[in-house]
mmCIF file of C-alpha atoms in Angstrom:
data_model
loop_
_atom_site.group_PDB
_atom_site.id
_atom_site.type_symbol
_atom_site.label_atom_id
_atom_site.label_comp_id
_atom_site.label_asym_id
_atom_site.label_seq_id
_atom_site.Cartn_x
_atom_site.Cartn_y
_atom_site.Cartn_z
ATOM 1 C CA UNK A 163 -40.238 9.405 16.342
ATOM 2 C CA UNK A 164 -36.832 8.738 15.795
ATOM 3 C CA UNK A 165 -38.449 4.399 16.890
ATOM 4 C CA UNK A 166 -40.520 4.071 14.390
ATOM 5 C CA UNK A 167 -38.415 4.415 11.443
ATOM 6 C CA UNK A 168 -36.817 1.162 10.687
ATOM 7 C CA UNK A 169 -33.259 0.852 11.674
ATOM 8 C CA UNK A 170 -32.619 -0.540 8.199
ATOM 9 C CA UNK A 171 -33.721 1.793 6.531
ATOM 10 C CA UNK A 172 -31.909 4.859 9.060
ATOM 11 C CA UNK A 173 -28.467 2.602 8.253
ATOM 12 C CA UNK A 174 -29.126 2.667 4.504
ATOM 13 C CA UNK A 175 -29.984 6.462 4.017
ATOM 14 C CA UNK A 176 -26.803 7.237 6.057
ATOM 15 C CA UNK A 177 -24.932 5.065 3.367
ATOM 16 C CA UNK A 178 -25.539 6.488 0.859
ATOM 17 C CA UNK A 179 -25.017 10.155 2.584
ATOM 18 C CA UNK A 180 -21.460 8.624 3.202
ATOM 19 C CA UNK A 181 -20.879 7.490 -0.264
ATOM 20 C CA UNK A 182 -22.367 11.269 -1.797
ATOM 21 C CA UNK A 183 -19.686 13.073 0.747
ATOM 22 C CA UNK A 184 -16.926 10.716 -0.432
ATOM 23 C CA UNK A 185 -17.888 10.996 -4.271
ATOM 24 C CA UNK A 186 -18.291 14.675 -3.994
ATOM 25 C CA UNK A 187 -15.452 15.765 -1.204
ATOM 26 C CA UNK A 188 -12.971 12.973 -1.015
ATOM 27 C CA UNK A 189 -13.103 10.806 2.014
ATOM 28 C CA UNK A 190 -10.947 13.172 4.064
ATOM 29 C CA UNK A 191 -13.819 15.260 3.906
ATOM 30 C CA UNK A 192 -16.070 12.796 5.426
ATOM 31 C CA UNK A 193 -16.497 14.431 9.499
ATOM 32 C CA UNK A 194 -19.388 13.492 11.141
ATOM 33 C CA UNK A 195 -20.951 16.671 10.650
ATOM 34 C CA UNK A 196 -20.408 17.303 7.148
ATOM 35 C CA UNK A 197 -22.079 13.658 6.504
ATOM 36 C CA UNK A 198 -24.539 15.157 8.988
ATOM 37 C CA UNK A 199 -25.270 17.978 6.909
ATOM 38 C CA UNK A 200 -25.710 15.982 3.747
ATOM 39 C CA UNK A 201 -28.125 13.261 5.255
ATOM 40 C CA UNK A 202 -29.940 15.985 6.786
ATOM 41 C CA UNK A 203 -29.497 14.940 10.154
ATOM 42 C CA UNK A 204 -28.324 16.407 13.354
ATOM 43 C CA UNK A 205 -25.176 15.740 14.448
ATOM 44 C CA UNK A 206 -26.553 14.299 17.719
ATOM 45 C CA UNK A 207 -28.594 11.490 15.642
ATOM 46 C CA UNK A 208 -25.309 10.443 13.368
ATOM 47 C CA UNK A 209 -24.024 10.080 16.705
ATOM 48 C CA UNK A 210 -26.246 6.804 17.439
ATOM 49 C CA UNK A 211 -24.452 5.237 14.379
ATOM 50 C CA UNK A 212 -20.478 5.987 15.626
ATOM 51 C CA UNK A 213 -19.066 8.600 17.557
ATOM 52 C CA UNK A 214 -15.841 9.575 15.786
ATOM 53 C CA UNK A 215 -14.055 9.423 12.596
ATOM 54 C CA UNK A 216 -12.906 6.145 12.856
ATOM 55 C CA UNK A 217 -16.021 4.942 13.126
ATOM 56 C CA UNK A 218 -17.545 6.497 10.121
ATOM 57 C CA UNK A 219 -14.384 4.903 8.570
ATOM 58 C CA UNK A 220 -15.154 1.658 9.625
ATOM 59 C CA UNK A 221 -18.863 1.875 8.414
ATOM 60 C CA UNK A 222 -17.351 2.728 4.915
ATOM 61 C CA UNK A 223 -15.454 -0.006 4.559
ATOM 62 C CA UNK A 224 -17.979 -1.687 5.452
ATOM 63 C CA UNK A 225 -20.155 -0.162 2.659
ATOM 64 C CA UNK A 226 -17.044 -1.234 0.722
ATOM 65 C CA UNK A 227 -17.194 -4.353 1.192
ATOM 66 C CA UNK A 228 -21.123 -4.535 0.714
ATOM 67 C CA UNK A 229 -20.822 -2.847 -2.555
ATOM 68 C CA UNK A 230 -18.112 -5.527 -4.313
ATOM 69 C CA UNK A 231 -19.797 -8.374 -2.941
ATOM 70 C CA UNK A 232 -23.271 -6.899 -4.278
ATOM 71 C CA UNK A 233 -21.458 -6.695 -7.852
ATOM 72 C CA UNK A 234 -19.866 -9.662 -7.453
ATOM 73 C CA UNK A 235 -22.956 -11.711 -6.654
ATOM 74 C CA UNK A 236 -24.710 -9.810 -9.651
ATOM 75 C CA UNK A 237 -21.757 -10.694 -12.396
ATOM 76 C CA UNK A 238 -22.667 -13.304 -14.912
ATOM 77 C CA UNK A 239 -19.810 -15.308 -15.381
ATOM 78 C CA UNK A 240 -18.061 -16.036 -18.649
ATOM 79 C CA UNK A 241 -17.798 -20.003 -18.994
ATOM 80 C CA UNK A 242 -13.315 -20.117 -19.439
ATOM 81 C CA UNK A 243 -12.416 -20.034 -16.134
ATOM 82 C CA UNK A 244 -9.373 -17.677 -16.870
ATOM 83 C CA UNK A 245 -11.839 -15.099 -17.711
ATOM 84 C CA UNK A 246 -14.502 -15.913 -15.173
ATOM 85 C CA UNK A 247 -11.511 -15.457 -12.467
ATOM 86 C CA UNK A 248 -10.318 -11.906 -14.356
ATOM 87 C CA UNK A 249 -13.887 -10.386 -14.675
ATOM 88 C CA UNK A 250 -13.958 -11.014 -10.349
ATOM 89 C CA UNK A 251 -10.130 -9.428 -9.619
ATOM 90 C CA UNK A 252 -11.433 -6.505 -12.215
ATOM 91 C CA UNK A 253 -14.039 -5.737 -9.129
ATOM 92 C CA UNK A 254 -11.410 -5.193 -6.509
ATOM 93 C CA UNK A 255 -9.276 -3.000 -8.715
ATOM 94 C CA UNK A 256 -9.909 1.010 -9.176
ATOM 95 C CA UNK A 257 -10.776 0.509 -12.853
ATOM 96 C CA UNK A 258 -13.746 3.009 -13.052
ATOM 97 C CA UNK A 259 -14.987 6.035 -10.503
ATOM 98 C CA UNK A 260 -17.041 3.994 -8.311
ATOM 99 C CA UNK A 261 -14.337 1.904 -7.444
ATOM 100 C CA UNK A 262 -11.392 4.276 -6.937
ATOM 101 C CA UNK A 263 -13.962 5.664 -4.530
ATOM 102 C CA UNK A 264 -13.732 2.674 -2.932
ATOM 103 C CA UNK A 265 -9.923 1.820 -3.060
ATOM 104 C CA UNK A 266 -9.725 5.566 -1.873
ATOM 105 C CA UNK A 267 -11.513 4.535 1.020
ATOM 106 C CA UNK A 268 -10.026 1.045 1.579
ATOM 107 C CA UNK A 269 -6.701 3.260 1.375
ATOM 108 C CA UNK A 270 -7.434 5.677 3.772
ATOM 109 C CA UNK A 271 -9.115 2.758 6.777
ATOM 110 C CA UNK A 272 -5.930 1.252 6.581
ATOM 111 C CA UNK A 273 -3.778 4.753 7.015
ATOM 112 C CA UNK A 274 -6.356 5.163 10.059
ATOM 113 C CA UNK A 275 -5.423 1.771 11.597
ATOM 114 C CA UNK A 276 -1.819 2.574 11.900
ATOM 115 C CA UNK A 277 -2.308 4.481 14.253
ATOM 116 C CA UNK A 278 -6.034 3.826 15.704
ATOM 117 C CA UNK A 279 -5.592 0.431 17.764
ATOM 118 C CA UNK A 280 -9.595 0.018 17.404
ATOM 119 C CA UNK A 281 -9.029 0.073 13.837
ATOM 120 C CA UNK A 282 -6.424 -3.517 14.017
ATOM 121 C CA UNK A 283 -9.015 -6.408 13.993
ATOM 122 C CA UNK A 284 -11.460 -4.679 11.217
ATOM 123 C CA UNK A 285 -8.932 -4.060 9.447
ATOM 124 C CA UNK A 286 -7.465 -7.674 9.655
ATOM 125 C CA UNK A 287 -10.810 -8.781 8.709
ATOM 126 C CA UNK A 288 -11.081 -7.044 5.513
ATOM 127 C CA UNK A 289 -7.459 -7.573 5.322
ATOM 128 C CA UNK A 290 -7.910 -11.512 5.649
ATOM 129 C CA UNK A 291 -11.419 -11.670 3.292
ATOM 130 C CA UNK A 292 -8.926 -9.973 0.466
ATOM 131 C CA UNK A 293 -6.138 -13.081 0.943
ATOM 132 C CA UNK A 294 -8.893 -15.640 0.983
ATOM 133 C CA UNK A 295 -10.273 -14.371 -2.275
ATOM 134 C CA UNK A 296 -6.312 -13.989 -3.776
ATOM 135 C CA UNK A 297 -6.108 -17.712 -2.658
ATOM 136 C CA UNK A 298 -9.671 -19.041 -3.819
ATOM 137 C CA UNK A 299 -8.800 -17.468 -7.564
ATOM 138 C CA UNK A 300 -5.739 -19.458 -7.734
ATOM 139 C CA UNK A 301 -7.597 -22.388 -6.363
ATOM 140 C CA UNK A 302 -10.556 -22.189 -9.137
ATOM 141 C CA UNK A 303 -7.637 -21.903 -11.702
ATOM 142 C CA UNK A 304 -6.142 -25.067 -10.608
ATOM 143 C CA UNK A 305 -9.139 -27.146 -10.746
ATOM 144 C CA UNK A 306 -10.149 -25.390 -14.562
ATOM 145 C CA UNK A 307 -6.162 -26.959 -15.368
ATOM 146 C CA UNK A 308 -5.385 -23.358 -15.962
ATOM 147 C CA UNK A 309 -2.444 -22.975 -13.339
ATOM 148 C CA UNK A 310 1.164 -24.319 -14.158
ATOM 149 C CA UNK A 311 1.589 -27.396 -11.848
ATOM 150 C CA UNK A 312 4.037 -26.918 -8.858
ATOM 151 C CA UNK A 313 3.240 -23.947 -7.803
ATOM 152 C CA UNK A 314 2.996 -23.383 -4.236
ATOM 153 C CA UNK A 315 -0.665 -21.869 -3.240
ATOM 154 C CA UNK A 316 0.222 -20.338 -0.587
ATOM 155 C CA UNK A 317 3.070 -18.040 -2.062
ATOM 156 C CA UNK A 318 1.530 -17.407 -5.141
ATOM 157 C CA UNK A 319 -1.325 -16.041 -3.243
ATOM 158 C CA UNK A 320 1.247 -14.018 -1.574
ATOM 159 C CA UNK A 321 2.350 -12.649 -4.508
ATOM 160 C CA UNK A 322 -1.331 -12.293 -5.986
ATOM 161 C CA UNK A 323 -2.203 -10.217 -3.391
ATOM 162 C CA UNK A 324 0.682 -8.476 -2.968
ATOM 163 C CA UNK A 325 0.416 -7.074 -6.408
ATOM 164 C CA UNK A 326 -3.404 -6.467 -6.056
ATOM 165 C CA UNK A 327 -2.964 -4.073 -3.385
ATOM 166 C CA UNK A 328 0.438 -2.646 -4.760
ATOM 167 C CA UNK A 329 -1.551 -1.368 -7.503
ATOM 168 C CA UNK A 330 -4.145 -0.527 -5.189
ATOM 169 C CA UNK A 331 -2.006 1.758 -3.443
ATOM 170 C CA UNK A 332 -0.574 3.035 -6.337
ATOM 171 C CA UNK A 333 -4.210 4.058 -7.928
ATOM 172 C CA UNK A 334 -5.001 5.942 -4.913
ATOM 173 C CA UNK A 335 -2.011 7.778 -4.329
ATOM 174 C CA UNK A 336 -1.376 8.944 -7.645
ATOM 175 C CA UNK A 337 -4.622 8.524 -8.986
ATOM 176 C CA UNK A 338 -4.151 9.977 -13.215
ATOM 177 C CA UNK A 339 -0.632 7.532 -13.463
ATOM 178 C CA UNK A 340 -1.732 4.304 -14.484
ATOM 179 C CA UNK A 341 -4.456 4.380 -17.013
ATOM 180 C CA UNK A 342 -7.416 1.681 -16.339
ATOM 181 C CA UNK A 343 -5.877 -0.404 -19.198
ATOM 182 C CA UNK A 344 -2.488 -0.427 -17.517
ATOM 183 C CA UNK A 345 -3.711 -2.140 -14.697
ATOM 184 C CA UNK A 346 -6.020 -4.629 -16.436
ATOM 185 C CA UNK A 347 -2.811 -5.102 -18.655
ATOM 186 C CA UNK A 348 -0.515 -5.797 -15.331
ATOM 187 C CA UNK A 349 -3.037 -8.230 -14.104
ATOM 188 C CA UNK A 350 -3.787 -10.227 -17.273
ATOM 189 C CA UNK A 351 0.219 -10.208 -17.698
ATOM 190 C CA UNK A 352 0.501 -12.190 -14.401
ATOM 191 C CA UNK A 353 -2.294 -14.483 -14.891
ATOM 192 C CA UNK A 354 -0.908 -15.364 -17.863
ATOM 193 C CA UNK A 355 2.010 -16.051 -16.220
ATOM 194 C CA UNK A 356 0.297 -18.742 -14.553
ATOM 195 C CA UNK A 357 -1.236 -20.604 -16.928
ATOM 196 C CA UNK A 358 0.403 -23.571 -19.081
ATOM 197 C CA UNK A 359 -1.459 -22.588 -22.036
ATOM 198 C CA UNK A 360 0.283 -19.782 -22.157
ATOM 199 C CA UNK A 361 3.724 -20.248 -22.179
ATOM 200 C CA UNK A 362 5.073 -18.158 -19.353
ATOM 201 C CA UNK A 363 5.381 -15.330 -20.974
ATOM 202 C CA UNK B 89 25.707 30.323 19.188
ATOM 203 C CA UNK B 90 23.935 28.360 16.129
ATOM 204 C CA UNK B 91 25.965 29.992 13.807
ATOM 205 C CA UNK B 92 29.319 28.367 14.881
ATOM 206 C CA UNK B 93 27.719 25.113 14.492
ATOM 207 C CA UNK B 94 27.917 23.120 11.421
ATOM 208 C CA UNK B 95 24.916 22.855 9.531
ATOM 209 C CA UNK B 96 25.459 19.258 8.651
ATOM 210 C CA UNK B 97 26.795 17.907 12.242
ATOM 211 C CA UNK B 98 23.023 19.482 13.330
ATOM 212 C CA UNK B 99 21.227 18.191 10.611
ATOM 213 C CA UNK B 100 22.866 14.356 11.204
ATOM 214 C CA UNK B 101 22.235 14.870 14.844
ATOM 215 C CA UNK B 102 18.828 15.876 14.244
ATOM 216 C CA UNK B 103 18.409 13.131 11.843
ATOM 217 C CA UNK B 104 20.144 10.644 15.000
ATOM 218 C CA UNK B 105 17.391 11.679 17.154
ATOM 219 C CA UNK B 106 14.276 10.943 14.993
ATOM 220 C CA UNK B 107 15.634 7.575 14.230
ATOM 221 C CA UNK B 108 16.138 7.002 17.794
ATOM 222 C CA UNK B 109 12.063 7.833 18.588
ATOM 223 C CA UNK B 110 10.938 6.376 15.847
ATOM 224 C CA UNK B 111 12.452 2.622 16.685
ATOM 225 C CA UNK B 112 11.862 3.182 20.487
ATOM 226 C CA UNK B 113 8.307 4.741 19.987
ATOM 227 C CA UNK B 114 7.135 4.558 16.273
ATOM 228 C CA UNK B 115 6.822 6.949 13.537
ATOM 229 C CA UNK B 116 3.754 8.150 15.163
ATOM 230 C CA UNK B 117 5.241 9.513 18.402
ATOM 231 C CA UNK B 118 7.957 11.285 16.283
ATOM 232 C CA UNK B 119 6.072 14.358 17.252
ATOM 233 C CA UNK B 120 8.683 17.947 17.303
ATOM 234 C CA UNK B 121 8.523 18.036 21.052
ATOM 235 C CA UNK B 122 9.594 14.343 21.235
ATOM 236 C CA UNK B 123 11.860 14.863 18.561
ATOM 237 C CA UNK B 124 13.017 17.688 20.120
ATOM 238 C CA UNK B 125 13.169 16.100 23.739
ATOM 239 C CA UNK B 126 15.277 13.367 22.426
ATOM 240 C CA UNK B 127 17.742 15.619 21.073
ATOM 241 C CA UNK B 128 18.329 17.832 24.203
ATOM 242 C CA UNK B 129 16.927 21.048 21.858
ATOM 243 C CA UNK B 130 14.355 23.337 22.419
ATOM 244 C CA UNK B 131 11.627 23.106 20.537
ATOM 245 C CA UNK B 132 12.262 26.360 19.147
ATOM 246 C CA UNK B 133 15.356 25.286 17.776
ATOM 247 C CA UNK B 134 14.023 22.743 16.196
ATOM 248 C CA UNK B 135 11.875 24.711 14.132
ATOM 249 C CA UNK B 136 14.453 26.058 12.094
ATOM 250 C CA UNK B 137 14.765 22.632 10.483
ATOM 251 C CA UNK B 138 11.031 21.978 10.033
ATOM 252 C CA UNK B 139 7.551 23.633 11.486
ATOM 253 C CA UNK B 140 5.452 20.633 11.253
ATOM 254 C CA UNK B 141 5.119 17.223 11.686
ATOM 255 C CA UNK B 142 4.551 16.865 7.758
ATOM 256 C CA UNK B 143 8.260 18.436 7.564
ATOM 257 C CA UNK B 144 9.528 15.942 10.152
ATOM 258 C CA UNK B 145 7.868 12.616 8.115
ATOM 259 C CA UNK B 146 9.641 13.881 5.163
ATOM 260 C CA UNK B 147 12.870 14.832 5.865
ATOM 261 C CA UNK B 148 12.471 11.123 8.404
ATOM 262 C CA UNK B 149 12.066 9.990 4.629
ATOM 263 C CA UNK B 150 15.043 11.589 3.358
ATOM 264 C CA UNK B 151 16.773 9.975 5.872
ATOM 265 C CA UNK B 152 15.214 6.574 4.177
ATOM 266 C CA UNK B 153 16.145 7.012 1.117
ATOM 267 C CA UNK B 154 19.951 8.627 1.975
ATOM 268 C CA UNK B 155 20.061 4.724 4.405
ATOM 269 C CA UNK B 156 18.770 2.818 1.332
ATOM 270 C CA UNK B 157 21.345 4.605 -0.733
ATOM 271 C CA UNK B 158 24.356 4.161 2.143
ATOM 272 C CA UNK B 159 23.671 0.561 2.157
ATOM 273 C CA UNK B 160 23.385 -0.176 -1.656
ATOM 274 C CA UNK B 161 26.529 0.760 -2.298
ATOM 275 C CA UNK B 162 27.888 -0.642 0.184
ATOM 276 C CA UNK B 163 26.805 -4.060 -1.471
ATOM 277 C CA UNK B 164 29.461 -5.970 -2.250
ATOM 278 C CA UNK B 165 27.614 -7.919 -5.623
ATOM 279 C CA UNK B 166 27.841 -11.168 -6.363
ATOM 280 C CA UNK B 167 28.315 -12.158 -9.912
ATOM 281 C CA UNK B 168 25.798 -13.479 -10.530
ATOM 282 C CA UNK B 169 23.423 -11.023 -12.142
ATOM 283 C CA UNK B 170 20.128 -12.568 -10.659
ATOM 284 C CA UNK B 171 21.735 -12.772 -7.087
ATOM 285 C CA UNK B 172 23.302 -9.353 -7.587
ATOM 286 C CA UNK B 173 19.889 -7.735 -8.273
ATOM 287 C CA UNK B 174 18.190 -9.575 -5.151
ATOM 288 C CA UNK B 175 20.332 -8.590 -2.742
ATOM 289 C CA UNK B 176 19.570 -4.991 -3.941
ATOM 290 C CA UNK B 177 16.261 -5.828 -4.199
ATOM 291 C CA UNK B 178 16.430 -6.622 -0.704
ATOM 292 C CA UNK B 179 17.511 -3.713 0.336
ATOM 293 C CA UNK B 180 13.977 -2.151 -0.465
ATOM 294 C CA UNK B 181 11.886 -4.810 1.607
ATOM 295 C CA UNK B 182 10.979 -4.999 5.373
ATOM 296 C CA UNK B 183 13.252 -8.179 6.107
ATOM 297 C CA UNK B 184 14.817 -6.748 9.528
ATOM 298 C CA UNK B 185 14.118 -4.162 12.630
ATOM 299 C CA UNK B 186 15.840 -1.452 10.482
ATOM 300 C CA UNK B 187 14.205 -1.700 7.321
ATOM 301 C CA UNK B 188 10.937 -2.281 8.881
ATOM 302 C CA UNK B 189 11.447 1.052 10.717
ATOM 303 C CA UNK B 190 12.576 2.497 7.023
ATOM 304 C CA UNK B 191 9.392 0.861 5.886
ATOM 305 C CA UNK B 192 6.914 2.245 8.753
ATOM 306 C CA UNK B 193 7.997 5.371 7.724
ATOM 307 C CA UNK B 194 7.557 5.100 4.381
ATOM 308 C CA UNK B 195 4.082 4.249 4.626
ATOM 309 C CA UNK B 196 3.316 6.986 7.586
ATOM 310 C CA UNK B 197 4.768 9.662 4.846
ATOM 311 C CA UNK B 198 2.363 8.362 1.453
ATOM 312 C CA UNK B 199 -0.200 8.092 4.517
ATOM 313 C CA UNK B 200 0.266 11.652 5.031
ATOM 314 C CA UNK B 201 0.643 12.829 1.952
ATOM 315 C CA UNK B 202 -2.368 11.554 0.901
ATOM 316 C CA UNK B 203 -4.104 14.326 3.088
ATOM 317 C CA UNK B 204 -1.724 16.819 2.669
ATOM 318 C CA UNK B 205 -1.207 18.107 -0.163
ATOM 319 C CA UNK B 206 2.621 19.781 0.267
ATOM 320 C CA UNK B 207 3.892 16.150 0.379
ATOM 321 C CA UNK B 208 2.734 15.296 -2.654
ATOM 322 C CA UNK B 209 5.671 15.745 -4.503
ATOM 323 C CA UNK B 210 8.268 14.671 -2.314
ATOM 324 C CA UNK B 211 6.256 12.013 -2.628
ATOM 325 C CA UNK B 212 6.141 11.432 -6.398
ATOM 326 C CA UNK B 213 9.605 11.915 -5.741
ATOM 327 C CA UNK B 214 10.615 8.650 -3.914
ATOM 328 C CA UNK B 215 7.632 6.736 -5.636
ATOM 329 C CA UNK B 216 9.161 7.512 -8.852
ATOM 330 C CA UNK B 217 12.713 6.704 -7.793
ATOM 331 C CA UNK B 218 10.875 2.961 -6.412
ATOM 332 C CA UNK B 219 10.078 2.842 -9.870
ATOM 333 C CA UNK B 220 12.879 3.523 -11.358
ATOM 334 C CA UNK B 221 15.260 1.111 -10.056
ATOM 335 C CA UNK B 222 12.453 -1.641 -10.610
ATOM 336 C CA UNK B 223 12.558 -1.053 -14.443
ATOM 337 C CA UNK B 224 16.733 -0.923 -13.538
ATOM 338 C CA UNK B 225 17.065 -4.384 -11.914
ATOM 339 C CA UNK B 226 14.499 -5.723 -15.230
ATOM 340 C CA UNK B 227 17.355 -4.156 -17.342
ATOM 341 C CA UNK B 228 19.864 -5.345 -15.855
ATOM 342 C CA UNK B 229 18.573 -9.062 -16.137
ATOM 343 C CA UNK B 230 17.470 -8.212 -19.841
ATOM 344 C CA UNK B 231 20.947 -7.646 -19.716
ATOM 345 C CA UNK B 232 22.837 -10.583 -18.688
ATOM 346 C CA UNK B 233 19.916 -12.718 -20.493
ATOM 347 C CA UNK B 234 18.346 -13.604 -17.013
ATOM 348 C CA UNK B 235 14.903 -11.928 -18.827
ATOM 349 C CA UNK B 236 12.453 -14.366 -20.842
ATOM 350 C CA UNK B 237 12.830 -12.649 -24.058
ATOM 351 C CA UNK B 238 9.556 -10.104 -25.099
ATOM 352 C CA UNK B 239 8.351 -8.831 -21.698
ATOM 353 C CA UNK B 240 7.280 -6.119 -22.146
ATOM 354 C CA UNK B 241 9.379 -3.750 -19.580
ATOM 355 C CA UNK B 242 7.432 -1.210 -18.502
ATOM 356 C CA UNK B 243 4.313 -3.966 -17.894
ATOM 357 C CA UNK B 244 6.754 -5.747 -16.065
ATOM 358 C CA UNK B 245 7.989 -2.860 -13.674
ATOM 359 C CA UNK B 246 4.776 -1.970 -13.035
ATOM 360 C CA UNK B 247 4.214 -4.905 -11.425
ATOM 361 C CA UNK B 248 7.247 -5.968 -10.439
ATOM 362 C CA UNK B 249 6.940 -2.148 -7.908
ATOM 363 C CA UNK B 250 3.001 -3.076 -7.394
ATOM 364 C CA UNK B 251 4.712 -6.516 -5.512
ATOM 365 C CA UNK B 252 7.545 -4.737 -4.154
ATOM 366 C CA UNK B 253 5.180 -1.949 -2.480
ATOM 367 C CA UNK B 254 2.350 -4.665 -1.728
ATOM 368 C CA UNK B 255 4.714 -6.754 0.253
ATOM 369 C CA UNK B 256 5.477 -3.845 1.865
ATOM 370 C CA UNK B 257 2.101 -2.090 2.740
ATOM 371 C CA UNK B 258 1.424 -6.055 3.778
ATOM 372 C CA UNK B 259 4.307 -5.390 6.449
ATOM 373 C CA UNK B 260 3.518 -2.708 7.857
ATOM 374 C CA UNK B 261 0.429 -3.008 8.544
ATOM 375 C CA UNK B 262 0.894 -5.796 10.205
ATOM 376 C CA UNK B 263 4.519 -6.589 10.812
ATOM 377 C CA UNK B 264 3.838 -10.271 12.081
ATOM 378 C CA UNK B 265 1.823 -11.768 9.196
ATOM 379 C CA UNK B 266 4.854 -12.983 7.312
ATOM 380 C CA UNK B 267 7.946 -13.984 7.887
ATOM 381 C CA UNK B 268 10.902 -12.555 6.140
ATOM 382 C CA UNK B 269 11.684 -15.701 4.987
ATOM 383 C CA UNK B 270 8.676 -15.565 3.260
ATOM 384 C CA UNK B 271 8.975 -11.705 1.866
ATOM 385 C CA UNK B 272 12.246 -13.112 0.223
ATOM 386 C CA UNK B 273 10.556 -16.260 -0.904
ATOM 387 C CA UNK B 274 7.988 -14.396 -3.100
ATOM 388 C CA UNK B 275 10.270 -12.088 -4.532
ATOM 389 C CA UNK B 276 12.374 -14.774 -5.446
ATOM 390 C CA UNK B 277 9.137 -16.562 -7.259
ATOM 391 C CA UNK B 278 8.638 -13.802 -9.049
ATOM 392 C CA UNK B 279 12.147 -13.621 -10.170
ATOM 393 C CA UNK B 280 12.412 -17.457 -11.261
ATOM 394 C CA UNK B 281 8.974 -16.226 -13.249
ATOM 395 C CA UNK B 282 10.783 -14.200 -15.092
ATOM 396 C CA UNK B 283 14.507 -15.814 -16.128
ATOM 397 C CA UNK B 284 14.494 -18.151 -19.105
ATOM 398 C CA UNK B 285 16.688 -20.452 -17.362
ATOM 399 C CA UNK B 286 13.909 -21.267 -14.404
ATOM 400 C CA UNK B 287 11.515 -22.480 -16.991
ATOM 401 C CA UNK B 288 8.722 -20.211 -16.091
ATOM 402 C CA UNK B 289 7.584 -22.245 -13.217
#
């Protein structure tokens, strides 16, 4: 009786199945068939939600965005603006198993967008969202007097976004090369280099 | 009479055909069939060189490395060490059509390595090569007194490598978003931030 079932509830249920498959078998194993089996649905029922692996990946990417947003709004930001910015940026970086899985979805989604024109627009949206987040953190540092004077914000946003995505790419490609400690230190060093109080070390 | 034909000559010929296909139709169109047609070979003859698209991509990636090495060794470096470093790093960045094509091969190769375990080792090799290059440029700046004292070289190498690959990723994903001018400026700004003479702007 699918009509009696709340659509959002089914979507959430589906999302959890997608996530369990990704966590246990990796994003490339998340096919319509494996997700249907995990959710206990028929592949036919699943096809009401998505008809190809590209759509499934787009769905998984939407979940990543929702998960990050939920974590960001649940944060209890420290008073120090530099620490607050750092805490938020940590939510975007692959610093634990959960965020590594999200990061792998992001890279698989981007890699698919390279060859599937239908994913270009959703990919651009995510990409712009991240660039805006990079810029917003710089503006926040600026308002708090924690940004060296005279910096070009557009350029700094490109640089910060480039660094964040470079670190994410490196971690997704070679999960065991850089420790979470090193990733945090690289970001901290970058923020130090923008901070007038840190003397540009 | 394949035995009479010089192997290196055939490999070069093949490389050029791969490259023409990549430039005219994109890296995803570079299948064994299209490359064989472009080279005027039979698909069977081509299979003496590679048996899958993964091998073809590995071959294309080797070509990218060789092309970059050839350009680097043909450079006429300026006397100023900062300019010399910048000139070399520019050869790695997607600043013109040729380097954009190379960059797309790199990303396609990396994306394939995510799902094809046989590409992991060749990908790691390329990745290590780039990390060594990032570190070597920092050491060169250090020897020339153009690196702020007290920097942790390992961390700075991760940061520079992360930034370079982030810029490369962003350009491959969205070729028209950032101009070559902006890419150069982001790199210049990063090198400025490491330079004691630039006052950490």
